[in-house]
PDB file of C-alpha atoms in Angstrom:
ATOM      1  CA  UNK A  18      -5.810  18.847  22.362  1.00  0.00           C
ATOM      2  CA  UNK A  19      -4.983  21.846  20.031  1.00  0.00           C
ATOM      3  CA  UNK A  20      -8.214  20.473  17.530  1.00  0.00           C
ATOM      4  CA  UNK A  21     -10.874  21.682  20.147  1.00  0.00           C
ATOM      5  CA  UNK A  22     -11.997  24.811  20.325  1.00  0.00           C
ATOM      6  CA  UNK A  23     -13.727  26.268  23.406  1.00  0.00           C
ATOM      7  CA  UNK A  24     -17.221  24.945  22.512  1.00  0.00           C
ATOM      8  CA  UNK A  25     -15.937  21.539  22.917  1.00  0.00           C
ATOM      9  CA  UNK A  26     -16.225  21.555  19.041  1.00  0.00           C
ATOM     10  CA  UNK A  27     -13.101  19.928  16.831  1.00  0.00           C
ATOM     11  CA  UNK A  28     -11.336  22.277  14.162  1.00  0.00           C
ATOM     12  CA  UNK A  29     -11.393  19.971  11.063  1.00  0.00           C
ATOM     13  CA  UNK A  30      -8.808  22.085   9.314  1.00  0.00           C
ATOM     14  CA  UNK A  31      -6.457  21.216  12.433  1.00  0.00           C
ATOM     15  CA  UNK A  32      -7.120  17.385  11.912  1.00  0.00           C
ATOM     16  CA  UNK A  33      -5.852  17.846   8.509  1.00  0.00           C
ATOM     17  CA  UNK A  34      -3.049  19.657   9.276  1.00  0.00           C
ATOM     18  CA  UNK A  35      -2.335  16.367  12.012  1.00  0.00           C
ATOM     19  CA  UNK A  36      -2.276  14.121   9.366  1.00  0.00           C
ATOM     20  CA  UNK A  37      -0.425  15.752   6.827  1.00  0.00           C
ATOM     21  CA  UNK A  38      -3.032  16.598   4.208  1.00  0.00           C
ATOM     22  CA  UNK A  39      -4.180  19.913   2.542  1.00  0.00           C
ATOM     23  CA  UNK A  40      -8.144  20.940   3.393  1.00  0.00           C
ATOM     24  CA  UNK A  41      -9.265  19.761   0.015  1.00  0.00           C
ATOM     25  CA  UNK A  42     -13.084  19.995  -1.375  1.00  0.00           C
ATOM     26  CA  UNK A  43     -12.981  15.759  -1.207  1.00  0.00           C
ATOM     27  CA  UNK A  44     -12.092  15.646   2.433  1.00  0.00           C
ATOM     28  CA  UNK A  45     -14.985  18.032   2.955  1.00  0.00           C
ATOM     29  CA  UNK A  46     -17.178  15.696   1.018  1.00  0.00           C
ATOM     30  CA  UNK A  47     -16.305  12.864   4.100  1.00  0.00           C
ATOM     31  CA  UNK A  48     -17.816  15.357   7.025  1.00  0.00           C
ATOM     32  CA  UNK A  49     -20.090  16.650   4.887  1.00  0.00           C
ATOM     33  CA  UNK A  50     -21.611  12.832   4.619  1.00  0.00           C
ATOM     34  CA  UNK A  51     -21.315  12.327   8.098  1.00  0.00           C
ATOM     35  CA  UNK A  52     -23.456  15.453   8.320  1.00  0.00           C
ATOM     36  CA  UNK A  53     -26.064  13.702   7.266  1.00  0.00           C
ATOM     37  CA  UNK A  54     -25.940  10.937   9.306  1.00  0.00           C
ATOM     38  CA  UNK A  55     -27.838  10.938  12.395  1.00  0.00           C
ATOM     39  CA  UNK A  56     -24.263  12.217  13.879  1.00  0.00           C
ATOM     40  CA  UNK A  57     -24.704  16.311  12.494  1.00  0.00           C
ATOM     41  CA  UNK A  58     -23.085  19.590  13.680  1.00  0.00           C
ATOM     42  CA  UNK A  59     -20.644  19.926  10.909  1.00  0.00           C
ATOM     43  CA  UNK A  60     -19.756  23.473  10.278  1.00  0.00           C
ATOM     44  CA  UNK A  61     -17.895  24.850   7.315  1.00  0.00           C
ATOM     45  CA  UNK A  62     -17.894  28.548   7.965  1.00  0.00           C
ATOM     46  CA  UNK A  63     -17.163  31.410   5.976  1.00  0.00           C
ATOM     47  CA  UNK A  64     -15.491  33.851   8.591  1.00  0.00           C
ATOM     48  CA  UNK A  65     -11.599  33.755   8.727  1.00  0.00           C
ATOM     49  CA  UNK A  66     -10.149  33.254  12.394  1.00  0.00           C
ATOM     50  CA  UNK A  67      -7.179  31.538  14.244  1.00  0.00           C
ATOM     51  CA  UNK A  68      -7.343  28.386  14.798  1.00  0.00           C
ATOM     52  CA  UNK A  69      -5.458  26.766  17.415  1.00  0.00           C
ATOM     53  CA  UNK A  70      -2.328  25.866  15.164  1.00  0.00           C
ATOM     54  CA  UNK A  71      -1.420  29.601  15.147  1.00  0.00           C
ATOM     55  CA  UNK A  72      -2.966  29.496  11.306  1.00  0.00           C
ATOM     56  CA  UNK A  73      -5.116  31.817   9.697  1.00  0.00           C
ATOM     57  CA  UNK A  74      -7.937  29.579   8.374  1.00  0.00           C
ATOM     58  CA  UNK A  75     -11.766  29.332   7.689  1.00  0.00           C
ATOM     59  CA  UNK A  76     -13.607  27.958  10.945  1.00  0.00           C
ATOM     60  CA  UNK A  77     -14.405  24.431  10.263  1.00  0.00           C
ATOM     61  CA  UNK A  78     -15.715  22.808  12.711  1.00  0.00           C
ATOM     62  CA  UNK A  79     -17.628  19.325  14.043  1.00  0.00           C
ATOM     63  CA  UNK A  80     -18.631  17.810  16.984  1.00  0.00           C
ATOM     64  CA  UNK A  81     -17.049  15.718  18.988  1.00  0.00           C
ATOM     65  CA  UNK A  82     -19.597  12.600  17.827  1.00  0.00           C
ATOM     66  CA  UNK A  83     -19.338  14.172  14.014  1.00  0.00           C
ATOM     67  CA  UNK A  84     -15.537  13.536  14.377  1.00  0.00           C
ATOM     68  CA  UNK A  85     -16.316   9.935  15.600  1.00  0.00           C
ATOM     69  CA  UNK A  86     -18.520   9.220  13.273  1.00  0.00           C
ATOM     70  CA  UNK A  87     -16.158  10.534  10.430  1.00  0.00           C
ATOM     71  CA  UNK A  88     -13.404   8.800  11.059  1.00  0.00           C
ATOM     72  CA  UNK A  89     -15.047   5.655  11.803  1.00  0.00           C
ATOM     73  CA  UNK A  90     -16.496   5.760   8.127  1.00  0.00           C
ATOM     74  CA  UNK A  91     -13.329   6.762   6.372  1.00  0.00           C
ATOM     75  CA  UNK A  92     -11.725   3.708   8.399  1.00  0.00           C
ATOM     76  CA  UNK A  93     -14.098   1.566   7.310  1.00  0.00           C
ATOM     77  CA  UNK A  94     -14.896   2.579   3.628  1.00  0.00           C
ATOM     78  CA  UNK A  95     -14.329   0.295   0.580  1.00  0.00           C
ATOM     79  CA  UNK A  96     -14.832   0.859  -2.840  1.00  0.00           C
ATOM     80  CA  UNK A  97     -18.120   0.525  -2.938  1.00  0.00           C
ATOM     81  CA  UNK A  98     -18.586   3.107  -0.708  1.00  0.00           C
ATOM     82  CA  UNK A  99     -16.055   5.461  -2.110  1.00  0.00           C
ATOM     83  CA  UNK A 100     -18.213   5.164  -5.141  1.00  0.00           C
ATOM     84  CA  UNK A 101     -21.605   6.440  -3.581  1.00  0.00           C
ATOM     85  CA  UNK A 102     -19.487   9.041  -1.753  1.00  0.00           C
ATOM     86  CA  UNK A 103     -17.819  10.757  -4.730  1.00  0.00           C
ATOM     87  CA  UNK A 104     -21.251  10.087  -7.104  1.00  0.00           C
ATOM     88  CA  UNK A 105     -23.566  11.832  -4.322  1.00  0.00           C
ATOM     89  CA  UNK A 106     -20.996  14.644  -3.973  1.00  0.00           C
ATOM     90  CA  UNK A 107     -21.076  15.880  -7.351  1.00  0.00           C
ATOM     91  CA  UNK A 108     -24.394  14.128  -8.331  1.00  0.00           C
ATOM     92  CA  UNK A 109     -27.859  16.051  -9.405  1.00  0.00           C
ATOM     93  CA  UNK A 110     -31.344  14.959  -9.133  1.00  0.00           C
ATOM     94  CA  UNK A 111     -33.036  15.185 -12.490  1.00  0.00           C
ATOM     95  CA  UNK A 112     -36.617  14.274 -13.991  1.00  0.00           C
ATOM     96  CA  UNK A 113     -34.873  13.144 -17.302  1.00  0.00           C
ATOM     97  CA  UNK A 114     -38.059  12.341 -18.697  1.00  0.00           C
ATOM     98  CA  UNK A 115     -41.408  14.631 -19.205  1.00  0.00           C
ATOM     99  CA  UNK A 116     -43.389  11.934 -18.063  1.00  0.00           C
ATOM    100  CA  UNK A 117     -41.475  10.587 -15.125  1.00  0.00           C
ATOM    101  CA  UNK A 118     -42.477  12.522 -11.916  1.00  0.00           C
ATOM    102  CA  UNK A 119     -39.418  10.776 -10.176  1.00  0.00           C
ATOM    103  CA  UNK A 120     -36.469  12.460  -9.403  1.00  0.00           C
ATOM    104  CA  UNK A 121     -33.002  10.740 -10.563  1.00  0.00           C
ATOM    105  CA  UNK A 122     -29.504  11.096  -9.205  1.00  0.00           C
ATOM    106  CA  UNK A 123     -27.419  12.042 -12.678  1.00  0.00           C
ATOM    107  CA  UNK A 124     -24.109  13.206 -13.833  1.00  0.00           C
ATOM    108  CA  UNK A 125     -23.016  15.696 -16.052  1.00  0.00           C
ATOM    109  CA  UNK A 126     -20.645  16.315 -18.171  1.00  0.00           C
ATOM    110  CA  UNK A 127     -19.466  19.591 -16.534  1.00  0.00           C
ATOM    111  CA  UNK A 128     -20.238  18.306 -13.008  1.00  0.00           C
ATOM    112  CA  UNK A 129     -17.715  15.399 -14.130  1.00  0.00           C
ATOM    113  CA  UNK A 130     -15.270  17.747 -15.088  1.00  0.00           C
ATOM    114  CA  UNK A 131     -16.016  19.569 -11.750  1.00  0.00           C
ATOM    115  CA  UNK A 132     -15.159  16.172 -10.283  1.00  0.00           C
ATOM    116  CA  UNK A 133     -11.498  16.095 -11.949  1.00  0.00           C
ATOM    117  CA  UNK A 134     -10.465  19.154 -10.907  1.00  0.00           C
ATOM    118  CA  UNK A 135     -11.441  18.749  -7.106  1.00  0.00           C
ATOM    119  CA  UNK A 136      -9.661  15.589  -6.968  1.00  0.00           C
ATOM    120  CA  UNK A 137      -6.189  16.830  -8.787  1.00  0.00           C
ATOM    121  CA  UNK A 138      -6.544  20.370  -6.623  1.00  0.00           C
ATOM    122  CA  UNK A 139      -3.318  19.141  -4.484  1.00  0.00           C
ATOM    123  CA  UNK A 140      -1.534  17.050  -6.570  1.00  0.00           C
ATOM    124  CA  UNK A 141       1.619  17.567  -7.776  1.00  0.00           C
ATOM    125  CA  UNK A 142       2.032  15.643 -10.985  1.00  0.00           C
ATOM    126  CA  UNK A 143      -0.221  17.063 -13.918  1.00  0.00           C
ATOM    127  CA  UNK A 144      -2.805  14.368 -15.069  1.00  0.00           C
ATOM    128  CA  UNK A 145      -4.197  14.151 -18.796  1.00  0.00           C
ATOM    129  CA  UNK A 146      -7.712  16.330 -17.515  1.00  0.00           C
ATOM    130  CA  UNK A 147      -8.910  16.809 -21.222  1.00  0.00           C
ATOM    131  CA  UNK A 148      -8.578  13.469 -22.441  1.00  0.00           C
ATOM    132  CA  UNK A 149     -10.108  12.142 -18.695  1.00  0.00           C
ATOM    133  CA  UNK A 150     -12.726  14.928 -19.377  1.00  0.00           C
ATOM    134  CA  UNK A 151     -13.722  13.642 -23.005  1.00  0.00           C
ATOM    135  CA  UNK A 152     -14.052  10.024 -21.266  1.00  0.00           C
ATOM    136  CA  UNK A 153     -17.123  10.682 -20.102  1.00  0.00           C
ATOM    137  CA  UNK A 154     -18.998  10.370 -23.868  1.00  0.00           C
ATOM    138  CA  UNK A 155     -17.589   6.913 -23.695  1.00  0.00           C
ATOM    139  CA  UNK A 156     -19.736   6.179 -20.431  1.00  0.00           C
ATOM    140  CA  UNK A 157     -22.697   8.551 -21.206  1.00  0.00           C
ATOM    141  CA  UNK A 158     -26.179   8.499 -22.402  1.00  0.00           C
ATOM    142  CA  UNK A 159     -28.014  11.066 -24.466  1.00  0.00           C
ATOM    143  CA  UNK A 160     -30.630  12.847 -22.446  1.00  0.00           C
ATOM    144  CA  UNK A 161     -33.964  11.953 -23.643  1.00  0.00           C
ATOM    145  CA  UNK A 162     -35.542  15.279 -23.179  1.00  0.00           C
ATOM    146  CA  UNK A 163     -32.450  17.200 -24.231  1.00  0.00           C
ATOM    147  CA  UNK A 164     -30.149  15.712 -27.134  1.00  0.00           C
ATOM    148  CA  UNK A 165     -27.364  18.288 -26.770  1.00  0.00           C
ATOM    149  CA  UNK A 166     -26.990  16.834 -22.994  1.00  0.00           C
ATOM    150  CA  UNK A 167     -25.475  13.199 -22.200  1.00  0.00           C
ATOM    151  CA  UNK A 168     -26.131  12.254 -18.827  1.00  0.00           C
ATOM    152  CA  UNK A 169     -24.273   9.445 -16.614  1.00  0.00           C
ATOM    153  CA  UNK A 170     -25.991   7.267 -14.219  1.00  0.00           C
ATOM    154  CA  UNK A 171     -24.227   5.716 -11.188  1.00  0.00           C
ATOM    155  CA  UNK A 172     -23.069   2.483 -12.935  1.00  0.00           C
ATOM    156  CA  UNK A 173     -21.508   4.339 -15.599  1.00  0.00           C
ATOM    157  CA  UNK A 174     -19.682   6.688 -13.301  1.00  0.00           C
ATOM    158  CA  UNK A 175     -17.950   3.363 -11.619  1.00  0.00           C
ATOM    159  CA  UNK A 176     -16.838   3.065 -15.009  1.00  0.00           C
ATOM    160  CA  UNK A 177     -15.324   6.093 -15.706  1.00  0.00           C
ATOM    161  CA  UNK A 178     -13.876   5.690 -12.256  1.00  0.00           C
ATOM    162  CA  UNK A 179     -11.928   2.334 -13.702  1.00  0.00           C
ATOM    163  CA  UNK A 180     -10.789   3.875 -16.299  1.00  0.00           C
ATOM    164  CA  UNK A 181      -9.233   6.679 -14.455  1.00  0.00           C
ATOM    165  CA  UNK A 182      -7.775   5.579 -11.162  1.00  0.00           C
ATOM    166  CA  UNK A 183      -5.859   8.421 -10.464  1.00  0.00           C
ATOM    167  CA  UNK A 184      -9.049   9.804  -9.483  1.00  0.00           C
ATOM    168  CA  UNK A 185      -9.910   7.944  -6.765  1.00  0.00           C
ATOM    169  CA  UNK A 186      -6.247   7.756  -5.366  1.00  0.00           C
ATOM    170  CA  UNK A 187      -5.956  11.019  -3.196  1.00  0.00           C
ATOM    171  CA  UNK A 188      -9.005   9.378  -1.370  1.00  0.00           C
ATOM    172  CA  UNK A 189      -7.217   6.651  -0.383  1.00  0.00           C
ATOM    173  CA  UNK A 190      -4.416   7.832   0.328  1.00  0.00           C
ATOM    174  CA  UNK A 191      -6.655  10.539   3.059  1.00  0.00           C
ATOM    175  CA  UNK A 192      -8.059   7.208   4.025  1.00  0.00           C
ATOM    176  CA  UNK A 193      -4.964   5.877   4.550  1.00  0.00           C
ATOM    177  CA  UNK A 194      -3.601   8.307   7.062  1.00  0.00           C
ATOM    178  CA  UNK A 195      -6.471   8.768   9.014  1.00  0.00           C
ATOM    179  CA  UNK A 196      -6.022   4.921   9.919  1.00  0.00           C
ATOM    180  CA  UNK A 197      -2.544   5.362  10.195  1.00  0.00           C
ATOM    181  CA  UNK A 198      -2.730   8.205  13.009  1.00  0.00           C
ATOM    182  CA  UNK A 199      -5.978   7.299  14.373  1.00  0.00           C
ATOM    183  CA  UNK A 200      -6.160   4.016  16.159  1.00  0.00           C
ATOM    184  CA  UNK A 201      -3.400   2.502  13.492  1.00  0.00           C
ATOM    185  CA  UNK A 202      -3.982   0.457   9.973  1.00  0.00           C
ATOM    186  CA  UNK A 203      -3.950  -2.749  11.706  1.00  0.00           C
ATOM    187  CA  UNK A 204      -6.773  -2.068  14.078  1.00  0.00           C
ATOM    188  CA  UNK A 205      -8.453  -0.918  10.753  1.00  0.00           C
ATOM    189  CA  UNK A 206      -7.269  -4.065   8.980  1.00  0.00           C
ATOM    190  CA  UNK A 207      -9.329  -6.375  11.534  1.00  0.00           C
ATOM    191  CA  UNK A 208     -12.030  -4.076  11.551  1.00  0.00           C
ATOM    192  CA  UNK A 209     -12.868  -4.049   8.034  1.00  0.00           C
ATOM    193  CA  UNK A 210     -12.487  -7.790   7.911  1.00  0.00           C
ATOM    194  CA  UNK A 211     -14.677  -8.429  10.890  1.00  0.00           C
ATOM    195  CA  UNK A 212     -17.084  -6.089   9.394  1.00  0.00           C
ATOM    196  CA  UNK A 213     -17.286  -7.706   6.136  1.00  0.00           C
ATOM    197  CA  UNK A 214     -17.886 -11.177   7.879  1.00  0.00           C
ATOM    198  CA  UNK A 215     -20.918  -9.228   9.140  1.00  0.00           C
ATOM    199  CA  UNK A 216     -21.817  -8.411   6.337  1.00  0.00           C
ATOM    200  CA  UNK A 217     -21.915 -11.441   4.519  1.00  0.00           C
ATOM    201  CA  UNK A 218     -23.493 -13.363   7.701  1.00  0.00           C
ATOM    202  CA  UNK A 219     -26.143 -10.640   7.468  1.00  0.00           C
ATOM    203  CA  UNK A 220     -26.594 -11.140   3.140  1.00  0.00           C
ATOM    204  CA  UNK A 221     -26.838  -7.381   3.251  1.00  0.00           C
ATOM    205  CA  UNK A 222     -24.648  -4.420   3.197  1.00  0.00           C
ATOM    206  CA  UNK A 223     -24.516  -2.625   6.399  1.00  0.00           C
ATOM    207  CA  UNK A 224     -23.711   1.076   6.950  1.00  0.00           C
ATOM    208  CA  UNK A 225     -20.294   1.204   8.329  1.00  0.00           C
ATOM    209  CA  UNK A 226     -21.698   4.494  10.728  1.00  0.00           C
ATOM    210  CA  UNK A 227     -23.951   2.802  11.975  1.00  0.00           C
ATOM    211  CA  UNK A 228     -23.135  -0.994  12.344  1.00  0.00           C
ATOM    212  CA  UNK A 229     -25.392  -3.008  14.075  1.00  0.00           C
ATOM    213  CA  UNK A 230     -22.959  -6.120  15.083  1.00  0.00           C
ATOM    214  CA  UNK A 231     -21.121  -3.632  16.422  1.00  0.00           C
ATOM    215  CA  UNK A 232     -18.188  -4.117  14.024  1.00  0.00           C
ATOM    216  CA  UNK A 233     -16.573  -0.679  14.139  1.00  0.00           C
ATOM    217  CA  UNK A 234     -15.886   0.235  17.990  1.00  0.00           C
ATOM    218  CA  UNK A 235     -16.309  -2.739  19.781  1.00  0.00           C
TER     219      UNK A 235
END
């Protein structure tokens, strides 16, 4: 009860706090995609205030269905979706040719970099970040319109993500928890399975936000 604030609204740094897990920049990436979903209202404010744990923090905040929403998708997510989350996160939109007039979603190398460091912000044992940093000119292309640039495209990002799993391990284990304290990994378990049924029934993948066999809360 201590998560909702007086507008009904939940404080997302007090849902951290409940599952044992510091505020970081990756778990705002999770509302943040919820955000926009058709489930919005998620609110990460600049001001400084008391939250209801008695803990000077910034007022971040979601609705009641953004909450839903949220932790229905982190209960639900598989690799594949971990993958479009962290690429859209850190992602650009680029016309990386002068005479395409189509926008492309591209990484670069400082935005992979940026990537590193938001996902080893918490955790305690030092990874090699230079050496995971220089990675990326295995898994790059030179930029057509700029030759001092290499840019990565989604398919090459999954393959820096192979070759550096440490990356993608504070994600799960912030996936982990949530299932654990929300509903239980179990219930999770048989979710993910029925949902994948559905999805191979369907021959499509489905948005686990938005499921239409009803997969997630039925």
């Amino acid at each position: 009860d201590r998560a909702y604030g007086q507008n009904g609204n939940v404080y997302i740094e007090y849902l951290f706090h409940y599952i044992e897990e510091p505020m970081s920049t990756y778990g705002k990436w999770l509302f943040s995609a919820v955000n926009e979903s058709p489930a919005p209202d998620v609110d990460f404010g600049e001001t400084y205030h008391s939250a209801p744990s008695s803990i000077p923090t910034q007022i971040c905040t979601c609705s009641f269905s953004a909450f839903v929403h949220t932790v229905c998708f982190i209960g639900m997510m598989g690799k594949k979706e971990q993958d479009h989350l962290l690429f859209s996160a850190v992602a650009e939109s680029r016309s990386i040719d002068n005479n395409q007039k189509e926008l492309v979603k591209v990484l670069t190398e400082a935005r992979w970099e940026a990537l590193i460091l938001s996902m080893t912000e918490h955790e305690p044992i030092k990874y090699p970040i230079p050496m995971t940093v220089h990675k990326f000119w295995q898994h790059s292309h030179t930029n057509p319109s700029n030759t001092r640039e290499r840019l990565a495209f989604f398919d090459d990002f999954v393959r820096l993500l192979e070759t550096s799993p440490f990356l993608v391990f504070p994600l799960d284990r912030l996936q982990q928890k949530f299932q654990s304290k929300f509903l239980g990994c179990p219930f999770w378990a048989n979710k993910r399975t029925r949902g994948g049924a559905c999805r191979r029934s369907a021959g499509r993948n489905i948005d686990p936000r938005n499921c239409r066999y009803r997969c997630i809360c039925a």
